[in-house]
Amino acid sequence: MSPINIRTLQAKKDQQEKFSVLTAYDATFAQLAADAGVDAILVGDSLGMVLQGQDSTLPVTVAEMAYHTACVARGNRRAARPALIMTDLPFMSYGTLEQALDSARQVMQAGAHMVKLEGDDWLIPIIESLGRQGVPVCAHLGLTPQSVNKFGGYRVQGREQERAEAMVRHAIALADAGADLLLLECVPSALAERITASVRVPVIGIGAGSATDAQVLVMHDMLGLNPNHVPKFVKNFMTDGRGVKEAFAAYVQEVEAGTFPGPEHGFNA
Ligand SMILES: Nc1nc(=O)c2c([nH]1)NC[C@@H]1CN(c3ccc(C(=O)N[C@@H](CCC(=O)O)C(=O)O)cc3)CN21
Ligand SMILES: CC(C)C(=O)C(=O)O
Ligand SMILES: [Mg+2]
């Protein structure tokens, strides 16, 4: 089967087919995820928390993201149907155009197919510039963990009417600027539904309800391996005597069928 790319994902949205995304940080889990039918693998800066034991994603460097991207790319290419690899640019590695281009170069040369950036309308010139250099971008809105110190914690975003309207405007502006995907984290389900209907590009959700075009979870969370605070949007798929492979397959099946997430995994306005 041919590898997944951004056009494959766009076609899924156009045909109203849901798709699944999972984080992975190494070759073994990347191959298992791709073989289970996950369409995109996110090499997330959450690796700072789940692999490194940091209290936030802020300490993660571009070199670390490139290292894990290279590991994931090696496993992914052994899969029967390789997934799209998307890598987070970490904290303070894309504040200027020059920095963004250099950071993106490092992770793309390590094997990423696209990059993910946290931010709103300030990302527009960066997305345009990366696009001109051939780098597809996912823009991450809502709870953007790299801004945890500004938010004062990991809180649901867009609950106030004014903030919700601003998020809709930003989503449309980012898609218009050439963002190939959007990701919404911890936003009220009704707001995520409205944004998903307002943009042509696929929208991936985490803690954003069931109306988005796709879902993502941190792999450790969906395997029930998070020993710390487990966010409300997480479901453990490694139940009923399942192994890792079966848990990944169950996640893919439930996302594609629209049975995960349920209402209990979402947030109200
Ligand atoms: N293991 C792991 N899973 C993740 O999903 C994740 C990471 N790490 N690290 C980076 C960010 C941080 N994330 C988080 C962390 C905590 C909450 C959380 O506790 N949220 C509250 C909602 C609070 C409110 O109602 O405003 C919750 O109860 O889920 C959400 C996202 C998501 N990302
Ligand atoms: C939680 C997801 C969306 C992420 O950005 C990460 O894993 O770093
Ligand atoms: Mg991240």
mmCIF file of C-alpha atoms and ligand atoms in Angstrom:
data_model
loop_
_atom_site.group_PDB
_atom_site.id
_atom_site.type_symbol
_atom_site.label_atom_id
_atom_site.label_comp_id
_atom_site.label_asym_id
_atom_site.label_seq_id
_atom_site.Cartn_x
_atom_site.Cartn_y
_atom_site.Cartn_z
ATOM 1 C CA MET A 1 0.000 0.000 0.000
ATOM 2 C CA SER A 2 1.213 3.513 -0.729
ATOM 3 C CA PRO A 3 2.327 5.666 2.178
ATOM 4 C CA ILE A 4 -0.106 8.162 3.676
ATOM 5 C CA ASN A 5 0.423 11.813 2.764
ATOM 6 C CA ILE A 6 -1.453 15.063 3.310
ATOM 7 C CA ARG A 7 -3.537 14.496 0.172
ATOM 8 C CA THR A 8 -4.681 11.120 1.524
ATOM 9 C CA LEU A 9 -5.822 12.824 4.721
ATOM 10 C CA GLN A 10 -7.553 15.649 2.829
ATOM 11 C CA ALA A 11 -9.421 13.049 0.758
ATOM 12 C CA LYS A 12 -10.614 11.416 3.984
ATOM 13 C CA LYS A 13 -12.090 14.685 5.216
ATOM 14 C CA ASP A 14 -13.652 15.328 1.806
ATOM 15 C CA GLN A 15 -15.287 11.873 1.981
ATOM 16 C CA GLN A 16 -16.279 12.359 5.647
ATOM 17 C CA GLU A 17 -14.072 9.465 6.768
ATOM 18 C CA LYS A 18 -12.508 9.792 10.232
ATOM 19 C CA PHE A 19 -8.827 8.981 10.738
ATOM 20 C CA SER A 20 -6.583 8.277 13.683
ATOM 21 C CA VAL A 21 -3.291 9.693 14.873
ATOM 22 C CA LEU A 22 -1.082 8.408 17.697
ATOM 23 C CA THR A 23 2.149 9.667 19.172
ATOM 24 C CA ALA A 24 5.239 7.467 18.885
ATOM 25 C CA TYR A 25 8.832 8.212 19.717
ATOM 26 C CA ASP A 26 10.707 5.087 18.641
ATOM 27 C CA ALA A 27 10.980 2.571 15.802
ATOM 28 C CA THR A 28 9.168 -0.354 17.447
ATOM 29 C CA PHE A 29 6.024 1.526 18.424
ATOM 30 C CA ALA A 30 5.995 3.470 15.154
ATOM 31 C CA GLN A 31 5.954 0.236 13.144
ATOM 32 C CA LEU A 32 3.240 -1.258 15.371
ATOM 33 C CA ALA A 33 1.111 1.889 15.080
ATOM 34 C CA ALA A 34 1.440 2.073 11.294
ATOM 35 C CA ASP A 35 0.692 -1.638 10.944
ATOM 36 C CA ALA A 36 -2.411 -1.207 13.135
ATOM 37 C CA GLY A 37 -3.750 1.319 10.614
ATOM 38 C CA VAL A 38 -2.902 4.602 12.298
ATOM 39 C CA ASP A 39 -2.770 7.144 9.457
ATOM 40 C CA ALA A 40 -0.383 9.623 11.049
ATOM 41 C CA ILE A 41 2.263 9.307 13.738
ATOM 42 C CA LEU A 42 2.946 12.390 15.842
ATOM 43 C CA VAL A 43 6.467 12.662 17.198
ATOM 44 C CA GLY A 44 5.177 14.918 19.940
ATOM 45 C CA ASP A 45 7.160 17.125 22.277
ATOM 46 C CA SER A 46 5.119 15.280 24.924
ATOM 47 C CA LEU A 47 8.201 13.031 24.817
ATOM 48 C CA GLY A 48 9.682 15.517 27.282
ATOM 49 C CA MET A 49 7.062 14.408 29.780
ATOM 50 C CA VAL A 50 6.513 10.708 28.990
ATOM 51 C CA LEU A 51 10.105 9.747 28.058
ATOM 52 C CA GLN A 52 12.266 12.301 29.851
ATOM 53 C CA GLY A 53 10.176 12.813 33.000
ATOM 54 C CA GLN A 54 10.110 16.589 32.676
ATOM 55 C CA ASP A 55 7.231 18.558 34.235
ATOM 56 C CA SER A 56 6.391 20.245 30.919
ATOM 57 C CA THR A 57 7.338 20.129 27.238
ATOM 58 C CA LEU A 58 9.519 23.250 27.502
ATOM 59 C CA PRO A 59 12.946 21.591 28.003
ATOM 60 C CA VAL A 60 12.740 19.612 24.727
ATOM 61 C CA THR A 61 15.249 20.585 22.017
ATOM 62 C CA VAL A 62 15.180 20.415 18.218
ATOM 63 C CA ALA A 63 18.064 17.902 18.319
ATOM 64 C CA GLU A 64 15.992 15.604 20.555
ATOM 65 C CA MET A 65 12.979 15.937 18.253
ATOM 66 C CA ALA A 66 15.202 15.087 15.277
ATOM 67 C CA TYR A 67 16.643 12.024 17.056
ATOM 68 C CA HIS A 68 13.198 10.598 17.877
ATOM 69 C CA THR A 69 11.923 11.459 14.395
ATOM 70 C CA ALA A 70 14.791 9.444 12.870
ATOM 71 C CA CYS A 71 13.953 6.473 15.139
ATOM 72 C CA VAL A 72 10.258 6.649 14.176
ATOM 73 C CA ALA A 73 11.067 6.994 10.469
ATOM 74 C CA ARG A 74 13.152 3.780 10.520
ATOM 75 C CA GLY A 75 10.354 1.771 12.131
ATOM 76 C CA ASN A 76 7.680 3.336 9.948
ATOM 77 C CA ARG A 77 9.400 2.361 6.725
ATOM 78 C CA ARG A 78 9.278 -1.310 7.762
ATOM 79 C CA ALA A 79 5.491 -1.138 8.125
ATOM 80 C CA ALA A 80 3.310 -2.657 5.425
ATOM 81 C CA ARG A 81 1.624 0.719 5.027
ATOM 82 C CA PRO A 82 3.810 3.550 6.326
ATOM 83 C CA ALA A 83 2.039 6.400 8.141
ATOM 84 C CA LEU A 84 2.518 10.136 7.705
ATOM 85 C CA ILE A 85 5.129 11.369 10.186
ATOM 86 C CA MET A 86 4.431 14.740 11.819
ATOM 87 C CA THR A 87 6.954 16.215 14.250
ATOM 88 C CA ASP A 88 6.422 18.973 16.809
ATOM 89 C CA LEU A 89 8.782 21.917 16.624
ATOM 90 C CA PRO A 90 9.627 22.425 20.303
ATOM 91 C CA PHE A 91 9.364 25.480 22.554
ATOM 92 C CA MET A 92 11.127 28.630 21.247
ATOM 93 C CA SER A 93 12.424 26.930 18.097
ATOM 94 C CA TYR A 94 10.180 28.819 15.636
ATOM 95 C CA GLY A 95 9.896 32.359 17.032
ATOM 96 C CA THR A 96 11.469 33.926 13.949
ATOM 97 C CA LEU A 97 11.275 32.914 10.288
ATOM 98 C CA GLU A 98 14.948 32.033 10.258
ATOM 99 C CA GLN A 99 14.630 29.854 13.360
ATOM 100 C CA ALA A 100 11.497 28.159 12.046
ATOM 101 C CA LEU A 101 13.165 27.271 8.750
ATOM 102 C CA ASP A 102 16.280 25.912 10.458
ATOM 103 C CA SER A 103 14.274 23.879 13.015
ATOM 104 C CA ALA A 104 11.998 22.483 10.310
ATOM 105 C CA ARG A 105 15.035 21.566 8.204
ATOM 106 C CA GLN A 106 16.459 19.484 11.048
ATOM 107 C CA VAL A 107 13.317 17.431 11.679
ATOM 108 C CA MET A 108 12.437 17.077 7.973
ATOM 109 C CA GLN A 109 15.956 15.817 7.203
ATOM 110 C CA ALA A 110 15.527 13.345 10.079
ATOM 111 C CA GLY A 111 12.455 11.889 8.349
ATOM 112 C CA ALA A 112 9.383 13.966 9.210
ATOM 113 C CA HIS A 113 6.843 14.598 6.448
ATOM 114 C CA MET A 114 5.437 17.706 8.109
ATOM 115 C CA VAL A 115 5.831 19.851 11.215
ATOM 116 C CA LYS A 116 3.395 20.963 13.906
ATOM 117 C CA LEU A 117 3.552 24.448 15.433
ATOM 118 C CA GLU A 118 1.613 25.814 18.418
ATOM 119 C CA GLY A 119 0.121 29.255 17.944
ATOM 120 C CA ASP A 120 -2.534 31.473 16.412
ATOM 121 C CA ASP A 121 -2.340 34.254 13.809
ATOM 122 C CA TRP A 122 1.321 35.030 14.538
ATOM 123 C CA LEU A 123 2.124 31.734 12.779
ATOM 124 C CA ILE A 124 0.800 33.011 9.426
ATOM 125 C CA PRO A 125 4.074 34.320 7.931
ATOM 126 C CA ILE A 126 5.898 31.229 9.243
ATOM 127 C CA ILE A 127 3.384 28.860 7.646
ATOM 128 C CA GLU A 128 3.654 30.774 4.345
ATOM 129 C CA SER A 129 7.438 30.663 4.455
ATOM 130 C CA LEU A 130 7.612 26.950 5.331
ATOM 131 C CA GLY A 131 5.086 26.231 2.584
ATOM 132 C CA ARG A 132 7.256 27.990 0.011
ATOM 133 C CA GLN A 133 10.157 25.761 1.124
ATOM 134 C CA GLY A 134 8.029 22.635 0.709
ATOM 135 C CA VAL A 135 7.232 21.956 4.346
ATOM 136 C CA PRO A 136 3.600 21.093 5.175
ATOM 137 C CA VAL A 137 2.377 22.471 8.507
ATOM 138 C CA CYS A 138 -0.169 21.507 11.157
ATOM 139 C CA ALA A 139 -1.234 24.478 13.306
ATOM 140 C CA HIS A 140 -2.039 23.549 16.935
ATOM 141 C CA LEU A 141 -4.685 25.742 18.639
ATOM 142 C CA GLY A 142 -6.531 25.749 21.965
ATOM 143 C CA LEU A 143 -4.513 24.322 24.854
ATOM 144 C CA THR A 144 -0.995 24.790 23.528
ATOM 145 C CA PRO A 145 1.211 23.164 26.207
ATOM 146 C CA GLN A 146 4.285 25.241 25.306
ATOM 147 C CA SER A 147 2.324 28.213 26.749
ATOM 148 C CA VAL A 148 1.502 26.489 30.056
ATOM 149 C CA ASN A 149 3.229 29.280 31.967
ATOM 150 C CA LYS A 150 1.022 31.914 30.301
ATOM 151 C CA PHE A 151 -2.134 29.844 30.829
ATOM 152 C CA GLY A 152 -1.252 29.069 34.466
ATOM 153 C CA GLY A 153 -1.957 25.362 33.988
ATOM 154 C CA TYR A 154 -3.368 22.867 31.498
ATOM 155 C CA ARG A 155 -6.845 24.362 31.121
ATOM 156 C CA VAL A 156 -9.646 24.089 28.593
ATOM 157 C CA GLN A 157 -9.428 27.002 26.125
ATOM 158 C CA GLY A 158 -12.188 28.911 24.312
ATOM 159 C CA ARG A 159 -14.898 28.747 26.957
ATOM 160 C CA GLU A 160 -15.551 32.510 26.889
ATOM 161 C CA GLN A 161 -17.615 33.690 23.905
ATOM 162 C CA GLU A 162 -14.975 36.231 22.860
ATOM 163 C CA ARG A 163 -12.155 33.653 22.998
ATOM 164 C CA ALA A 164 -14.259 31.154 21.074
ATOM 165 C CA GLU A 165 -14.915 33.675 18.293
ATOM 166 C CA ALA A 166 -11.199 34.517 18.152
ATOM 167 C CA MET A 167 -10.306 30.814 17.845
ATOM 168 C CA VAL A 168 -12.710 30.398 14.909
ATOM 169 C CA ARG A 169 -11.140 33.437 13.188
ATOM 170 C CA HIS A 170 -7.616 32.145 13.830
ATOM 171 C CA ALA A 171 -8.439 28.669 12.512
ATOM 172 C CA ILE A 172 -9.818 30.116 9.266
ATOM 173 C CA ALA A 173 -6.842 32.481 8.911
ATOM 174 C CA LEU A 174 -4.313 29.673 9.462
ATOM 175 C CA ALA A 175 -6.014 27.422 6.914
ATOM 176 C CA ASP A 176 -6.140 30.339 4.469
ATOM 177 C CA ALA A 177 -2.415 30.927 5.054
ATOM 178 C CA GLY A 178 -1.743 27.371 3.876
ATOM 179 C CA ALA A 179 -1.809 25.226 7.021
ATOM 180 C CA ASP A 180 -2.438 21.684 5.761
ATOM 181 C CA LEU A 181 -3.923 20.416 9.034
ATOM 182 C CA LEU A 182 -5.232 21.951 12.234
ATOM 183 C CA LEU A 183 -5.108 20.409 15.703
ATOM 184 C CA LEU A 184 -7.428 21.469 18.514
ATOM 185 C CA GLU A 185 -6.515 20.511 22.089
ATOM 186 C CA CYS A 186 -8.886 20.835 25.067
ATOM 187 C CA VAL A 187 -11.607 23.006 23.577
ATOM 188 C CA PRO A 188 -15.374 22.687 24.137
ATOM 189 C CA SER A 189 -16.855 20.041 21.803
ATOM 190 C CA ALA A 190 -19.338 22.491 20.228
ATOM 191 C CA LEU A 191 -16.553 24.961 19.388
ATOM 192 C CA ALA A 192 -14.435 22.190 17.826
ATOM 193 C CA GLU A 193 -17.440 21.118 15.774
ATOM 194 C CA ARG A 194 -17.910 24.685 14.535
ATOM 195 C CA ILE A 195 -14.222 25.061 13.594
ATOM 196 C CA THR A 196 -14.188 21.664 11.821
ATOM 197 C CA ALA A 197 -17.138 22.796 9.675
ATOM 198 C CA SER A 198 -15.515 26.199 8.997
ATOM 199 C CA VAL A 199 -12.264 25.026 7.374
ATOM 200 C CA ARG A 200 -11.595 22.874 4.319
ATOM 201 C CA VAL A 201 -8.500 21.206 5.836
ATOM 202 C CA PRO A 202 -8.677 18.224 8.207
ATOM 203 C CA VAL A 203 -8.943 19.008 11.928
ATOM 204 C CA ILE A 204 -7.412 16.640 14.493
ATOM 205 C CA GLY A 205 -8.812 16.769 18.016
ATOM 206 C CA ILE A 206 -7.652 15.807 21.510
ATOM 207 C CA GLY A 207 -10.125 16.667 24.244
ATOM 208 C CA ALA A 208 -12.164 18.391 21.511
ATOM 209 C CA GLY A 209 -15.132 16.042 21.188
ATOM 210 C CA SER A 210 -16.151 13.653 18.434
ATOM 211 C CA ALA A 211 -16.940 16.064 15.586
ATOM 212 C CA THR A 212 -13.353 16.668 14.465
ATOM 213 C CA ASP A 213 -12.089 14.827 11.383
ATOM 214 C CA ALA A 214 -9.477 12.897 13.355
ATOM 215 C CA GLN A 215 -8.341 12.086 16.893
ATOM 216 C CA VAL A 216 -4.929 11.958 18.511
ATOM 217 C CA LEU A 217 -3.791 10.558 21.865
ATOM 218 C CA VAL A 218 -0.445 10.174 23.568
ATOM 219 C CA MET A 219 0.423 6.492 23.137
ATOM 220 C CA HIS A 220 1.311 5.910 26.791
ATOM 221 C CA ASP A 221 -2.079 7.316 27.842
ATOM 222 C CA MET A 222 -4.135 5.042 25.565
ATOM 223 C CA LEU A 223 -2.110 2.024 26.726
ATOM 224 C CA GLY A 224 -3.017 2.869 30.329
ATOM 225 C CA LEU A 225 0.639 3.571 31.149
ATOM 226 C CA ASN A 226 0.282 7.087 32.596
ATOM 227 C CA PRO A 227 1.128 6.817 36.324
ATOM 228 C CA ASN A 228 0.354 10.519 36.897
ATOM 229 C CA HIS A 229 -2.747 12.666 36.358
ATOM 230 C CA VAL A 230 -4.764 11.166 33.503
ATOM 231 C CA PRO A 231 -6.643 13.843 31.508
ATOM 232 C CA LYS A 232 -10.394 13.414 31.059
ATOM 233 C CA PHE A 233 -10.088 12.906 27.289
ATOM 234 C CA VAL A 234 -7.982 9.727 27.682
ATOM 235 C CA LYS A 235 -9.358 6.228 27.221
ATOM 236 C CA ASN A 236 -7.356 3.107 28.067
ATOM 237 C CA PHE A 237 -7.536 0.739 25.084
ATOM 238 C CA MET A 238 -5.284 -1.950 26.579
ATOM 239 C CA THR A 239 -8.154 -3.735 28.326
ATOM 240 C CA ASP A 240 -9.847 -7.124 27.940
ATOM 241 C CA GLY A 241 -6.509 -8.969 27.754
ATOM 242 C CA ARG A 242 -5.353 -7.014 24.719
ATOM 243 C CA GLY A 243 -1.699 -6.560 23.820
ATOM 244 C CA VAL A 244 -0.201 -3.392 22.379
ATOM 245 C CA LYS A 245 -1.039 -4.305 18.765
ATOM 246 C CA GLU A 246 -4.649 -5.082 19.603
ATOM 247 C CA ALA A 247 -4.965 -1.891 21.653
ATOM 248 C CA PHE A 248 -3.716 0.195 18.706
ATOM 249 C CA ALA A 249 -6.120 -1.629 16.368
ATOM 250 C CA ALA A 250 -9.041 -1.070 18.766
ATOM 251 C CA TYR A 251 -8.214 2.649 18.914
ATOM 252 C CA VAL A 252 -8.128 2.887 15.098
ATOM 253 C CA GLN A 253 -11.413 0.992 14.842
ATOM 254 C CA GLU A 254 -13.192 3.143 17.445
ATOM 255 C CA VAL A 255 -11.966 6.427 15.963
ATOM 256 C CA GLU A 256 -12.924 5.419 12.433
ATOM 257 C CA ALA A 257 -16.347 4.190 13.618
ATOM 258 C CA GLY A 258 -16.878 7.391 15.615
ATOM 259 C CA THR A 259 -17.384 5.524 18.894
ATOM 260 C CA PHE A 260 -14.283 7.142 20.468
ATOM 261 C CA PRO A 261 -14.355 9.756 21.886
ATOM 262 C CA GLY A 262 -17.630 9.489 23.759
ATOM 263 C CA PRO A 263 -19.379 12.470 25.370
ATOM 264 C CA GLU A 264 -17.625 11.659 28.668
ATOM 265 C CA HIS A 265 -14.227 12.407 27.050
ATOM 266 C CA GLY A 266 -15.204 15.934 25.961
ATOM 267 C CA PHE A 267 -15.580 19.361 27.564
ATOM 268 C CA ASN A 268 -18.650 21.620 27.715
ATOM 269 C CA ALA A 269 -18.532 25.331 27.013
HETATM 270 N N1 LIG B 1 0.898 11.967 28.842
HETATM 271 C C1 LIG B 1 0.565 13.116 28.266
HETATM 272 N N2 LIG B 1 -0.651 13.204 27.666
HETATM 273 C C2 LIG B 1 -1.022 14.350 27.052
HETATM 274 O O1 LIG B 1 -2.151 14.382 26.487
HETATM 275 C C3 LIG B 1 -0.124 15.454 27.049
HETATM 276 C C4 LIG B 1 1.136 15.298 27.658
HETATM 277 N N3 LIG B 1 1.448 14.138 28.273
HETATM 278 N N4 LIG B 1 2.049 16.298 27.672
HETATM 279 C C5 LIG B 1 1.820 17.465 26.865
HETATM 280 C C6 LIG B 1 0.402 17.831 26.871
HETATM 281 C C7 LIG B 1 -0.162 18.284 28.210
HETATM 282 N N5 LIG B 1 -1.542 17.897 28.081
HETATM 283 C C8 LIG B 1 -2.522 18.030 29.061
HETATM 284 C C9 LIG B 1 -2.227 17.849 30.399
HETATM 285 C C10 LIG B 1 -3.226 17.926 31.363
HETATM 286 C C11 LIG B 1 -4.534 18.217 30.978
HETATM 287 C C12 LIG B 1 -5.603 18.301 32.036
HETATM 288 O O2 LIG B 1 -5.391 17.892 33.150
HETATM 289 N N6 LIG B 1 -6.791 18.790 31.715
HETATM 290 C C13 LIG B 1 -7.913 18.819 32.646
HETATM 291 C C14 LIG B 1 -8.918 19.870 32.206
HETATM 292 C C15 LIG B 1 -8.869 21.106 33.067
HETATM 293 C C16 LIG B 1 -10.027 22.024 32.815
HETATM 294 O O3 LIG B 1 -11.185 21.539 32.967
HETATM 295 O O4 LIG B 1 -9.810 23.191 32.447
HETATM 296 C C17 LIG B 1 -8.617 17.448 32.660
HETATM 297 O O5 LIG B 1 -9.269 17.139 33.658
HETATM 298 O O6 LIG B 1 -8.489 16.692 31.679
HETATM 299 C C18 LIG B 1 -4.833 18.406 29.652
HETATM 300 C C19 LIG B 1 -3.822 18.303 28.687
HETATM 301 C C20 LIG B 1 -1.769 17.219 26.831
HETATM 302 N N7 LIG B 1 -0.452 16.699 26.495
HETATM 303 C C1 LIG B 2 -0.795 16.001 22.771
HETATM 304 C C2 LIG B 2 -0.324 16.134 21.347
HETATM 305 C C3 LIG B 2 -1.328 16.840 20.495
HETATM 306 C C4 LIG B 2 1.032 16.795 21.268
HETATM 307 O O1 LIG B 2 1.212 17.913 20.833
HETATM 308 C C5 LIG B 2 2.179 16.026 21.783
HETATM 309 O O2 LIG B 2 2.071 14.803 21.948
HETATM 310 O O3 LIG B 2 3.211 16.652 22.005
HETATM 311 MG MG MG B 3 3.093 18.683 21.422
#
